Coordinates of C-alpha atoms in Angstrom, one line a residue:
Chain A
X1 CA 0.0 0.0 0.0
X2 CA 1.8 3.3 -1.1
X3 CA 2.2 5.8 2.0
X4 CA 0.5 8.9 0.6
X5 CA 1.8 11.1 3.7
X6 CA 5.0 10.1 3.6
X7 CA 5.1 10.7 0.4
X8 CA 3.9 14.0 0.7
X9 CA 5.9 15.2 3.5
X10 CA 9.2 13.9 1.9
X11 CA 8.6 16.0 -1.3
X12 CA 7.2 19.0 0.3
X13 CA 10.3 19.2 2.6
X14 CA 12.4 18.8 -0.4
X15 CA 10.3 21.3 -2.1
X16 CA 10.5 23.5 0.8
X17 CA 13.8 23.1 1.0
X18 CA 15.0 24.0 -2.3
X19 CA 12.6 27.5 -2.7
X20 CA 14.4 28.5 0.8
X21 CA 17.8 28.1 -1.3
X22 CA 16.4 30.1 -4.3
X23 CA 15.4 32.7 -1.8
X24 CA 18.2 32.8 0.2
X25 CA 20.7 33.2 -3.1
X26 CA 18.6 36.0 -4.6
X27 CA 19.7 39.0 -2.6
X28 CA 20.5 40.7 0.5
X29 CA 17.6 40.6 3.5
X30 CA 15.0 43.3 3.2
X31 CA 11.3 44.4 3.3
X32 CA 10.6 43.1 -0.4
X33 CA 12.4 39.9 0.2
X34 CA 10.9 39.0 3.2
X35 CA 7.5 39.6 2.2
X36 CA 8.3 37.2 -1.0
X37 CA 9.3 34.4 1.4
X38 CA 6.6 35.7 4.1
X39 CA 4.0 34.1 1.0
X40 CA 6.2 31.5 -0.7
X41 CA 7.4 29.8 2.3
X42 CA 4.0 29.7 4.3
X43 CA 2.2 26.6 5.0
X44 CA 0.8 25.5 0.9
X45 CA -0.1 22.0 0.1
X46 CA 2.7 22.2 -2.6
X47 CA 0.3 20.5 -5.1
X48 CA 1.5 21.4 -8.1
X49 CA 5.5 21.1 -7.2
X50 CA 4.8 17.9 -6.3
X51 CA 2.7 17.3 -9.3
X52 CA 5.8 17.7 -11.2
X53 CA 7.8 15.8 -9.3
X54 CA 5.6 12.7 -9.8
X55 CA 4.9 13.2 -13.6
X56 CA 8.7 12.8 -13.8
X57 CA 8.9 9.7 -11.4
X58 CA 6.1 8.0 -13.7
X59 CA 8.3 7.8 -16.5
X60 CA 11.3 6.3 -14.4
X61 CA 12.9 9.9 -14.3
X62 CA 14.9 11.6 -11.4
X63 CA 12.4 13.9 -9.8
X64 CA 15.8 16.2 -8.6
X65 CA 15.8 16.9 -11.8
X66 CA 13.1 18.7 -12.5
X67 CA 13.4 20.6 -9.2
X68 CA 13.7 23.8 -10.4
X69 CA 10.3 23.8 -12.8
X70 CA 8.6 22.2 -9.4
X71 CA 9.7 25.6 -7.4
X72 CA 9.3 28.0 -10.6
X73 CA 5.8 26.3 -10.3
X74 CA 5.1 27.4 -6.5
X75 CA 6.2 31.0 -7.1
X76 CA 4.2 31.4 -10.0
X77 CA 1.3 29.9 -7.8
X78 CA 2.1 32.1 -5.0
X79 CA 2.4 35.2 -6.9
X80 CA -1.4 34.7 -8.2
X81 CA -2.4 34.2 -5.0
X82 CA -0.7 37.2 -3.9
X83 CA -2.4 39.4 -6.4
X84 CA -5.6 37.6 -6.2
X85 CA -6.1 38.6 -2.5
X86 CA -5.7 42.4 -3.1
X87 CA -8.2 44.3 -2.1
X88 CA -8.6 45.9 -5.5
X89 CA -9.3 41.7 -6.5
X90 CA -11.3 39.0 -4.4
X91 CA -10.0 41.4 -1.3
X92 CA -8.8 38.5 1.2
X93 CA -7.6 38.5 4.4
X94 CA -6.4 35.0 5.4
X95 CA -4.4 33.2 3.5
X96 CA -2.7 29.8 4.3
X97 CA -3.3 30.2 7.9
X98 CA -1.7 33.8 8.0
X99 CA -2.9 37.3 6.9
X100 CA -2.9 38.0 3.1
X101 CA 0.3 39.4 2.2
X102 CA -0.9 43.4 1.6
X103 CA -2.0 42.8 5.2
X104 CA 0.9 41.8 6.5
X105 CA 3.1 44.3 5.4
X106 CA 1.5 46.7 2.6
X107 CA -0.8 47.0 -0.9
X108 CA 2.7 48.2 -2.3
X109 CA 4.9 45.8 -1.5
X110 CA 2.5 42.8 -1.8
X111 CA 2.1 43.8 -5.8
X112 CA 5.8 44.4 -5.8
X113 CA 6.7 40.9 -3.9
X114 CA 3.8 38.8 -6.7
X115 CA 5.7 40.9 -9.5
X116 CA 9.1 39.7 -7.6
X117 CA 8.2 36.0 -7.3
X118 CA 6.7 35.8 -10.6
X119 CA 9.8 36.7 -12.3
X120 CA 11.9 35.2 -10.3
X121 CA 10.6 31.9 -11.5
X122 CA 11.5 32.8 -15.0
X123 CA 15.0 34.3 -13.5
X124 CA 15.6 30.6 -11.9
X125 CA 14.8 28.7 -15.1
X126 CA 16.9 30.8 -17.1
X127 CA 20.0 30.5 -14.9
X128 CA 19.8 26.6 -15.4
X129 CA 22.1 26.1 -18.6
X130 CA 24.1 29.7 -19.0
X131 CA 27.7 28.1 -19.7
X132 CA 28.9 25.8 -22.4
X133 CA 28.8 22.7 -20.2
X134 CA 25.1 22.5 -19.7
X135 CA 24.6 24.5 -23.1
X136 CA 22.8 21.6 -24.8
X137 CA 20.1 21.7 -21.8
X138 CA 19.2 25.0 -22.8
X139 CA 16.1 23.9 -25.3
X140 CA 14.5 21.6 -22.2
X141 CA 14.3 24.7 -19.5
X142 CA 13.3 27.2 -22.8
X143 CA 10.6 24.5 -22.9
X144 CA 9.2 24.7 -19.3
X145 CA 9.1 28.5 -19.3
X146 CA 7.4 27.6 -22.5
X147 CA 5.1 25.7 -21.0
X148 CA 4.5 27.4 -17.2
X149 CA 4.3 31.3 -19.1
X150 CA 1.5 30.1 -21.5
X151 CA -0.2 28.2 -19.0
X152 CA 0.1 31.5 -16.0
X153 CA -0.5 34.2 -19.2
X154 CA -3.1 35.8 -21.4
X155 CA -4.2 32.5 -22.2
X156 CA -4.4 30.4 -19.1
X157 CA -4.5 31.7 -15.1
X158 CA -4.6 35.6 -15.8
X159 CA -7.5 34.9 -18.1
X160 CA -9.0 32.6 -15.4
X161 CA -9.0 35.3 -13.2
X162 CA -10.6 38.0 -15.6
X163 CA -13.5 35.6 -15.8
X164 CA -13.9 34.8 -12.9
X165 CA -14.2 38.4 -11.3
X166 CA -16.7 39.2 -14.6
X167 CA -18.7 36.3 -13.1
X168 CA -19.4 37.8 -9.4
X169 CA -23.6 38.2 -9.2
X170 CA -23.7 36.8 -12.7
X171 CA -25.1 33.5 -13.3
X172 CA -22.7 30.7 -15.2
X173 CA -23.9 27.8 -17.3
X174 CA -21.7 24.4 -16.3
X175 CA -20.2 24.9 -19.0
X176 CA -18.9 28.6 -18.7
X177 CA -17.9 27.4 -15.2
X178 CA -16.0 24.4 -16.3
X179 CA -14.1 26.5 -19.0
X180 CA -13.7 29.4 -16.1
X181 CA -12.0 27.4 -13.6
X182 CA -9.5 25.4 -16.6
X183 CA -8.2 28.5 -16.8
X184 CA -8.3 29.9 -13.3
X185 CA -6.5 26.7 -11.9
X186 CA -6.5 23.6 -14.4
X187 CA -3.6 25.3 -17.0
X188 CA -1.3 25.8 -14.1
X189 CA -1.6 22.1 -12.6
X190 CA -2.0 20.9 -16.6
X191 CA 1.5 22.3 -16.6
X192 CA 2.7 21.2 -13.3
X193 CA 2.1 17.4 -14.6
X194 CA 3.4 18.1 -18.3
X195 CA 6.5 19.8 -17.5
X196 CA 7.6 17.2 -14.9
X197 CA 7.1 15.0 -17.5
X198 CA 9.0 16.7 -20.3
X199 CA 11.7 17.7 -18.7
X200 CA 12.5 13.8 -18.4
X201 CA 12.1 12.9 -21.8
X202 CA 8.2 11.6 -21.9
X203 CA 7.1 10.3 -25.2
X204 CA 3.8 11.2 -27.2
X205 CA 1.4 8.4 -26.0
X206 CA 2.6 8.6 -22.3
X207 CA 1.8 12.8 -22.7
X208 CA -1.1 12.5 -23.9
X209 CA -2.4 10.0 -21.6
X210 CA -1.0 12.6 -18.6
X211 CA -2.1 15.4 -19.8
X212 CA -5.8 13.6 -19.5
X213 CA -4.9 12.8 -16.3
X214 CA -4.1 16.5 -15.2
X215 CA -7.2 17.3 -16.8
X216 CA -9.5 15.7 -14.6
X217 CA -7.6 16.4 -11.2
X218 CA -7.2 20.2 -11.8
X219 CA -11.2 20.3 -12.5
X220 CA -11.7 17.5 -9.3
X221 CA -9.5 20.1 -7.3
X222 CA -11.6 23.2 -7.9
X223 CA -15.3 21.2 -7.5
X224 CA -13.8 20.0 -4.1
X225 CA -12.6 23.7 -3.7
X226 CA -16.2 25.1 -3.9
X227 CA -17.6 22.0 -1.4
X228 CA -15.0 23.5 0.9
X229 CA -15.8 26.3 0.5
X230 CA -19.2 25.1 1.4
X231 CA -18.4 22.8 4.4
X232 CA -15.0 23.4 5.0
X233 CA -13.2 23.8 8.7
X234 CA -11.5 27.2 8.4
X235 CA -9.2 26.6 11.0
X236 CA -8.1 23.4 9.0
X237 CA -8.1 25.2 5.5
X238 CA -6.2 28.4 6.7
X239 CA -9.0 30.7 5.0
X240 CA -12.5 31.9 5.0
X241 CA -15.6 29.8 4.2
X242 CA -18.7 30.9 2.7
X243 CA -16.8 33.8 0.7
X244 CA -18.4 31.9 -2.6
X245 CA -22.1 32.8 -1.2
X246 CA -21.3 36.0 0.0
X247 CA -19.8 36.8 -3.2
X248 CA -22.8 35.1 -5.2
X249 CA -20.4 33.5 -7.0
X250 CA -21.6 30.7 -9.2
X251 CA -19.9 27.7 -8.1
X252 CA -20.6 23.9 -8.3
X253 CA -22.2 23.2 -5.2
X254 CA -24.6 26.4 -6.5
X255 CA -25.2 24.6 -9.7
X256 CA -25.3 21.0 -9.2
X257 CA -26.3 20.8 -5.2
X258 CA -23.9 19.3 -2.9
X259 CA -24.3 15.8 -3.3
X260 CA -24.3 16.0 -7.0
X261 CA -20.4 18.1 -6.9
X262 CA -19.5 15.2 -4.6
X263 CA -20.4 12.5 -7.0
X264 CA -18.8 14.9 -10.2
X265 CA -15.5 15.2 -8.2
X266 CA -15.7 11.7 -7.2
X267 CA -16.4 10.4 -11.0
X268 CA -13.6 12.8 -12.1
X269 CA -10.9 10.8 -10.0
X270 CA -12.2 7.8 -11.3
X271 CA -11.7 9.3 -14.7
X272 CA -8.1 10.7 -13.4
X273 CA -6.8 6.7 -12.2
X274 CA -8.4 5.3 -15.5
X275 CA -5.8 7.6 -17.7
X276 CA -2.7 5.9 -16.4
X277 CA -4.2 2.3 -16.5
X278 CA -1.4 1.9 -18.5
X279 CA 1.6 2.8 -16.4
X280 CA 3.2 0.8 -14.0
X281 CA 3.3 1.1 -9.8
X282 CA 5.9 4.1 -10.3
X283 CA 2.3 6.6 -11.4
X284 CA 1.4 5.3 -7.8
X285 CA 2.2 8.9 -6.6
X286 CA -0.1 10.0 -8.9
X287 CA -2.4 7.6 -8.4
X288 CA -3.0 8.4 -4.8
X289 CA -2.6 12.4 -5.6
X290 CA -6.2 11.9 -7.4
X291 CA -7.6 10.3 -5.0
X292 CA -6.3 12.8 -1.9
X293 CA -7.9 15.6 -4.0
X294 CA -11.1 13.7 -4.1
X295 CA -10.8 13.2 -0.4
X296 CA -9.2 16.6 1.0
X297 CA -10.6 18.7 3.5
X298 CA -8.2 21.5 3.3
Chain B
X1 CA 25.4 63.0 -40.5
X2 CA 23.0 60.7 -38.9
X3 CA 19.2 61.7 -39.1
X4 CA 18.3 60.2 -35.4
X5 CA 14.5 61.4 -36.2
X6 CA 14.3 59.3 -38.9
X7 CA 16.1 56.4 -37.5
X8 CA 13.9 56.7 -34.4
X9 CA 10.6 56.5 -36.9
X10 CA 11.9 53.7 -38.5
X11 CA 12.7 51.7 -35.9
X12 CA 9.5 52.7 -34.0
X13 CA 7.0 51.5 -36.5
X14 CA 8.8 48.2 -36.8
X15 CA 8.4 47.9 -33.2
X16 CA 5.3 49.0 -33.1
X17 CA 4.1 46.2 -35.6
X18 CA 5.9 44.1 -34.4
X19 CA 4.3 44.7 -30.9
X20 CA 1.0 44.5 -32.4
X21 CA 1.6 41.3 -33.8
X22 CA 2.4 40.1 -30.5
X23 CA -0.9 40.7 -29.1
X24 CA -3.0 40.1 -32.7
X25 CA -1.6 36.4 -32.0
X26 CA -2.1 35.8 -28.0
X27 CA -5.7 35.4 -27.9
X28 CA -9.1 36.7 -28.8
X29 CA -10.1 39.9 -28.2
X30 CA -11.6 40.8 -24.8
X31 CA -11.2 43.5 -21.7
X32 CA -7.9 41.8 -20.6
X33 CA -6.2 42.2 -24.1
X34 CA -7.4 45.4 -24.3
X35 CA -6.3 46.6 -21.1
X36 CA -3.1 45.3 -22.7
X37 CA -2.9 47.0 -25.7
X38 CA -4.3 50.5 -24.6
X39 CA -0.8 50.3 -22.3
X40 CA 1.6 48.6 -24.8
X41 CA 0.6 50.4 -27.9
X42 CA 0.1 53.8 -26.5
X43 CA 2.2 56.7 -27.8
X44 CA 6.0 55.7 -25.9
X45 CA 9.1 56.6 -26.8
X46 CA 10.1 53.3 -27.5
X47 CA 14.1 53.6 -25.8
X48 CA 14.3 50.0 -24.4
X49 CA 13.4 48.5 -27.7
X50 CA 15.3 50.9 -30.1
X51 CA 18.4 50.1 -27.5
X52 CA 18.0 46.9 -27.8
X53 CA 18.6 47.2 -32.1
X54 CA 20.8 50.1 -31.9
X55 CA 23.2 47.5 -29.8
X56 CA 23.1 45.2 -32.3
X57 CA 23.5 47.3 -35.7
X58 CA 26.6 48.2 -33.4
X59 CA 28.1 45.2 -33.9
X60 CA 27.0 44.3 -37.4
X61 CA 24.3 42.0 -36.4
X62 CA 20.9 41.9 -38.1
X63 CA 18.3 44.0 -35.7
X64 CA 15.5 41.8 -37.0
X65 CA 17.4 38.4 -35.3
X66 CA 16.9 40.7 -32.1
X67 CA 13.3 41.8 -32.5
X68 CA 11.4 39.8 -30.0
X69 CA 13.9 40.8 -27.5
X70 CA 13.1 44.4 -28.1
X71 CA 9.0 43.6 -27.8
X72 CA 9.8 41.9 -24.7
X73 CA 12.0 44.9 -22.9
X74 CA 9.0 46.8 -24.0
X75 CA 6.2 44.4 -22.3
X76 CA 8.1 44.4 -19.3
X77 CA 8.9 48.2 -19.3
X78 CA 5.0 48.7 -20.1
X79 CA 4.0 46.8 -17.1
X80 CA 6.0 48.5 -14.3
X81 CA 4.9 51.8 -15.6
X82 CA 1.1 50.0 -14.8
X83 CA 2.2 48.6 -11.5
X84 CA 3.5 51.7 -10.5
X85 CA 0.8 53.9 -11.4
X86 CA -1.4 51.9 -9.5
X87 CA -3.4 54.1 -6.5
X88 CA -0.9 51.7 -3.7
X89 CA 1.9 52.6 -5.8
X90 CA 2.8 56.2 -7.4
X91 CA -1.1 57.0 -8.0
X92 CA -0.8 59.1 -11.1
X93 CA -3.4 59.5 -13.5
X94 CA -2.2 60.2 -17.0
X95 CA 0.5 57.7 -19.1
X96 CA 2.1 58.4 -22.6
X97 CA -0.4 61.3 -23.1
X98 CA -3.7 59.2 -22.0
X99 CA -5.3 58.1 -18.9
X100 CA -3.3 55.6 -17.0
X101 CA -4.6 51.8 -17.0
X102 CA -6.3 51.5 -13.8
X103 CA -7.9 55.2 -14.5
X104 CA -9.5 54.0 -17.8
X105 CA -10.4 50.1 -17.1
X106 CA -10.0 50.0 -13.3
X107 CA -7.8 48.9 -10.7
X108 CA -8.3 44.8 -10.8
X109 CA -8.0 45.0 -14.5
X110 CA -4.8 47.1 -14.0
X111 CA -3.1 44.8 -12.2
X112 CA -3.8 41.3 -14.3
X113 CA -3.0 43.6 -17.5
X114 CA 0.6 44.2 -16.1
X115 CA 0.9 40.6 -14.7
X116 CA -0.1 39.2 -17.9
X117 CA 2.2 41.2 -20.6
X118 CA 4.9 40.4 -17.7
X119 CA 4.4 36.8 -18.5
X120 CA 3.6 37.5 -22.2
X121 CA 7.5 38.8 -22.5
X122 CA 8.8 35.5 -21.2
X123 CA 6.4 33.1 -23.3
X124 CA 7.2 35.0 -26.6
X125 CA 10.9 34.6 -26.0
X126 CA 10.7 31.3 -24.9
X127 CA 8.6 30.2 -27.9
X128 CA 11.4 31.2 -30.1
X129 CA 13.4 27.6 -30.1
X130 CA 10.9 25.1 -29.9
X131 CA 11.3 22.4 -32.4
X132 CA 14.0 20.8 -33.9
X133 CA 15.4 23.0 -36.6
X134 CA 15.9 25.7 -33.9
X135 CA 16.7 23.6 -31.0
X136 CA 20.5 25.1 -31.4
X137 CA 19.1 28.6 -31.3
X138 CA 17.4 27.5 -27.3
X139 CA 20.5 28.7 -25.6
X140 CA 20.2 32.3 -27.3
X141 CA 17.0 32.6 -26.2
X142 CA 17.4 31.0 -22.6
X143 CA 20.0 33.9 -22.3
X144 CA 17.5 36.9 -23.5
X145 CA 15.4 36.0 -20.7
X146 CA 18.2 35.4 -17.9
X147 CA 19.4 38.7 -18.8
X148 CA 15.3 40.6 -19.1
X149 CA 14.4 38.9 -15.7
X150 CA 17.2 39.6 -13.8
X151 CA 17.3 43.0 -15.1
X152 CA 13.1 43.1 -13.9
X153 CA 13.2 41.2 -11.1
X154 CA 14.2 41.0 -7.0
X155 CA 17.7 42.3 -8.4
X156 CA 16.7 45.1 -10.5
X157 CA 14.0 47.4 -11.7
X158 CA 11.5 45.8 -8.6
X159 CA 13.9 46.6 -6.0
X160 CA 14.5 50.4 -7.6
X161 CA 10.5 50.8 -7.3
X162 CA 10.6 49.6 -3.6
X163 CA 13.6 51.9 -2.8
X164 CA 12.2 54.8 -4.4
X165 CA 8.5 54.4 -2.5
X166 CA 10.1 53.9 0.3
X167 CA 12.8 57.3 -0.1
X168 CA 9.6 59.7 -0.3
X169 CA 9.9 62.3 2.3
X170 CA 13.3 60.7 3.0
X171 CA 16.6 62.5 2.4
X172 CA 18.6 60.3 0.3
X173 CA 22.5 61.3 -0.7
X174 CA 23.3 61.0 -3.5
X175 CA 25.3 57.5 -3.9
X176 CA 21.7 56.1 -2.3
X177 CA 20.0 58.1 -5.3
X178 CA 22.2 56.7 -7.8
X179 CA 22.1 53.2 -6.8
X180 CA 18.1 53.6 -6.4
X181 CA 18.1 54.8 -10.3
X182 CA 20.7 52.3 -11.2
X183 CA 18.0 49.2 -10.0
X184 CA 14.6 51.4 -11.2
X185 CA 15.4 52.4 -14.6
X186 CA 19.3 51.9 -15.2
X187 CA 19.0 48.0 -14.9
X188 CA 16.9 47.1 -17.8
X189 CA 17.6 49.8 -19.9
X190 CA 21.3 48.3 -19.4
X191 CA 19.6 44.6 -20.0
X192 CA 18.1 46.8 -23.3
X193 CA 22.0 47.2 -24.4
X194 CA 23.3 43.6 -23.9
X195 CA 20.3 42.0 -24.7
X196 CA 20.9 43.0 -28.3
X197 CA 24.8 43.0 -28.2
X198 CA 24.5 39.3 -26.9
X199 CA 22.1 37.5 -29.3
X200 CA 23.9 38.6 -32.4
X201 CA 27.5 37.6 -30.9
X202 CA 29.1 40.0 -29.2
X203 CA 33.0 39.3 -28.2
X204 CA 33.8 40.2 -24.2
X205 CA 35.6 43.3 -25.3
X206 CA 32.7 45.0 -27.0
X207 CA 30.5 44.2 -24.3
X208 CA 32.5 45.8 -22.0
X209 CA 31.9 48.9 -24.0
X210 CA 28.5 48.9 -24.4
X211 CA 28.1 47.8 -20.7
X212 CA 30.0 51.0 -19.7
X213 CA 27.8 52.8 -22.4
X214 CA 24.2 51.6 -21.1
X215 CA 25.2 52.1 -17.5
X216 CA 26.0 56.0 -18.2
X217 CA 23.0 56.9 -20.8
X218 CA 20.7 54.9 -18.4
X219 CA 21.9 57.0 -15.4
X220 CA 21.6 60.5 -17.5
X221 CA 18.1 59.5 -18.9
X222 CA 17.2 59.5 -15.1
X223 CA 19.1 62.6 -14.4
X224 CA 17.1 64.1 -17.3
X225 CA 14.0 62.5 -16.2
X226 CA 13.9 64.5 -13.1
X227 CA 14.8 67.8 -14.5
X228 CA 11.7 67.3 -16.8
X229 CA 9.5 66.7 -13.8
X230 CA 10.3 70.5 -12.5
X231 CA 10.5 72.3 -16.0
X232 CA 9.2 69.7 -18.7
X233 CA 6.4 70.8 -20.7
X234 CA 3.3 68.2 -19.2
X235 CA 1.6 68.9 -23.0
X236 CA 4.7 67.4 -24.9
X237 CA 5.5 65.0 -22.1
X238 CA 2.0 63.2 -21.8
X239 CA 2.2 63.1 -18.0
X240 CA 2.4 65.4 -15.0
X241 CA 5.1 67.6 -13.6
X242 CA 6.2 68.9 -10.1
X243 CA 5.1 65.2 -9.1
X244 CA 8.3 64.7 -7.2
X245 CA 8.2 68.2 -5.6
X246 CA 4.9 67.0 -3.7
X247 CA 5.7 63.9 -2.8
X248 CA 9.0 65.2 -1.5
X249 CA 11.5 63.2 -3.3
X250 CA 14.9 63.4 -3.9
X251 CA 16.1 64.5 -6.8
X252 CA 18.9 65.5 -8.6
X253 CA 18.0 69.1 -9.2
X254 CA 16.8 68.7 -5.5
X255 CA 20.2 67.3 -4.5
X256 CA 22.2 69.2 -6.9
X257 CA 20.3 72.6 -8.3
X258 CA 18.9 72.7 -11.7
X259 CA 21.7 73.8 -13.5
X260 CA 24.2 71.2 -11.4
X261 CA 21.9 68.6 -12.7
X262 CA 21.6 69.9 -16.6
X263 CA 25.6 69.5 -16.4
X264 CA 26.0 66.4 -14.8
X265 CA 23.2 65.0 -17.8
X266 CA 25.8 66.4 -20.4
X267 CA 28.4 64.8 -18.4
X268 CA 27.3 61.5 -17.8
X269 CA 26.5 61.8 -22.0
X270 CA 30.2 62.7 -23.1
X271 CA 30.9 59.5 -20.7
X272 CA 28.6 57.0 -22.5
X273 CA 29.9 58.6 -26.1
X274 CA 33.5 57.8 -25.1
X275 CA 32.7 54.3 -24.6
X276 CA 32.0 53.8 -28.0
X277 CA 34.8 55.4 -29.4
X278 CA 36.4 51.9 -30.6
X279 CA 33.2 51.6 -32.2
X280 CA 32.7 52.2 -36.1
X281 CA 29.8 54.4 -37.8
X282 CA 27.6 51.2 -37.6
X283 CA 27.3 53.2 -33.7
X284 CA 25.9 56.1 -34.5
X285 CA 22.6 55.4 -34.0
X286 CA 23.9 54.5 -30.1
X287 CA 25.5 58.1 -29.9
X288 CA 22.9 60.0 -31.6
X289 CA 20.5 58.6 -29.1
X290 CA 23.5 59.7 -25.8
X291 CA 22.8 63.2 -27.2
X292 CA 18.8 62.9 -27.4
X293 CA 18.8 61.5 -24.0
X294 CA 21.2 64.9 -22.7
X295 CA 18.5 67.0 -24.6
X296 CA 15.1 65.6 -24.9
X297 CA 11.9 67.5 -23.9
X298 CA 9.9 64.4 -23.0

């Protein structure tokens, strides 16, 4: 039976870890830098890192490897949710058990510190093959900023987020919602899965059949983010409850009832585990990823 | 002798399209890409850019291999002046002759506009190599964006804007004035000059040059900068004046007197023009623009 905590713990402290070391090599100690790592390093599930670092397991490669897209990942993540919480946005005050970044220090410097950590990521991946003896890596780290920038841009997370303050006290149809919330969240862990995987040397079948995969876990996450947000514990979650209703914000639980979002999320991990029948026990990781997003309560 | 106005034309239009072709091809139309384009293709002066193929010509390289360099340094310098408009930020209301972002969409869209042509710089450049007939050309690319990030970034232009919100009503001297301007506005206008000197093959000596070059036009453009903020024309400059003044900045003409100021501008330009002088004609175009940065009105 694979140890799903373990599991977890091992690659979040590895994780943790290794954006600690980016931090710590990026400059001198000060107000912007420490609200960067006030955000970054706070308690986070680490889903998508360790996303990546399972893709690349799957197909037998060494998830150290593809460390640096896993953290590049996380910053980009924590920079939206920076920016997401400002009051001028979804105007949040907790935040992975803390207080929102602009309420820990200020509005300023929490734009500046998203900004920061946001190109930072790119900074990181760039610095991975700048010298003749890692020159011919070059095209694989061009191709996970290819991958994380179109999936965080115009076309994927930014977009997300356009829609999904247009859709406050308007009324979506499934499928508006379903395409809202692919962009909103699914690009990012879409990219979390593919780029762990590419950076290892998948081939096409193996792709496509995790990029089905990431498909049906990033839309399983959000449905079991709106039950949260529902019937959540706060204090377990780190944030608010009930924000969704408040904000009459059309949501699955809204759409479908209750029961019915827990039988969608529930057929969507099925879905998930169905796209790597074909890999062996090394998509075990994965395997039991899909099924802890079905099953989360924070 | 060299026409700068027409050169300036010239290259501005091809940026300009180039620019436009950018966004034409990152999605379909909607408030977010317009947000995007009202910043990006609003009247600017286009520096960065024009740097960035002026350092190249310098050389002898083709300023077409360079372009989507330039439309990146232009994406990225477009959304700091966004960020930094922002009501947290500087709070100014006019841009490049026009309302500023926030003051003609609002503040939310403001925000995502910036972040997303941020992210749209980095997922141009790193669609440049992505198959294999240009696999060798990944490692130009890779370098583009190590040197625009880290020119953008925690390092650079991010920490300048943090240091200069945080020197209002301070008294700064002026080595901590310099070194603010070096990170705000010297560092990617510096990035503007290697950027292009670097893709088309630049040998170490001639970087050196150019290096020495940016870093003195890029402090005299600030220099100049500040001076037009007390006795600029707001008409021809598209923006307000006396800014500084109210929010009790230091300034060079604060720090040094007008006419102090005006000299060390002229100085700073004799500087950046002796740095080229192992250069050729093909670096005219660098030293014509020197001079228009010691005299421009706007």
């Amino acid at each position: 039976m694979f140890d799903l905590k373990a599991y977890l713990a091992n690659k979040s402290s590895r994780i943790n870890r290794a954006l600690a070391a980016v931090l710590k090599t990026s400059g001198k100690p000060d107000r912007l830098l420490e609200a960067m790592s006030y955000a970054l390093m706070a308690k986070g599930k680490r889903i998508r890192p360790i996303l990546c670092l399972a893709a690349a397991e799957t197909i037998d490669g060494d998830p150290q490897e593809v460390m640096p897209a896993a953290c590049a990942l996380e910053m980009v993540h924590t920079y939206s949710l920076i920016h997401d919480d400002l009051p001028a946005m979804d105007d949040d005050d907790m935040r992975r058990g803390q207080p929102t970044c602009h309420k820990a220090f200020d509005e300023a410097t929490a734009i500046l510190a998203g900004d920061a950590l946001l190109t930072l990521a790119f900074q990181m991946l760039s610095s991975m093959a700048t010298n003749d003896h890692n020159r011919q890596q070059a095209f694989k780290w061009l191709r996970a900023i290819q991958l994380i920038s179109h999936a965080a841009g115009y076309c994927g997370m930014i977009q997300g987020q356009m829609l999904d303050m247009a859709s406050e006290r308007k009324d979506l149809t499934l499928a508006e919602l379903k395409s809202m919330h692919r962009l909103k969240t699914g690009a990012l862990i879409e990219a979390s899965v593919s780029c762990g995987a590419e950076l290892v040397g998948v081939n096409s079948t193996q792709i496509h059949m995790l990029e089905n995969y990431a498909q049906k876990i990033g839309l399983a996450f959000q449905v079991t983010d709106d039950i949260l947000n529902v019937e959540g514990d706060p204090e377990i979650m780190g944030k608010a409850v009930g924000t969704d209703e408040r904000r009459r914000k059309t949501t699955y639980p809204a759409l479908l009832g209750l029961a019915e979002s827990k039988e969608f999320a529930a057929q969507l991990v099925k879905d998930a585990l169905r796209a790597l029948d074909a890999f062996d026990q090394k998509a075990d990781p994965l395997r039991a990823i899909a099924r802890y997003i079905g099953e989360r309560n924070h």
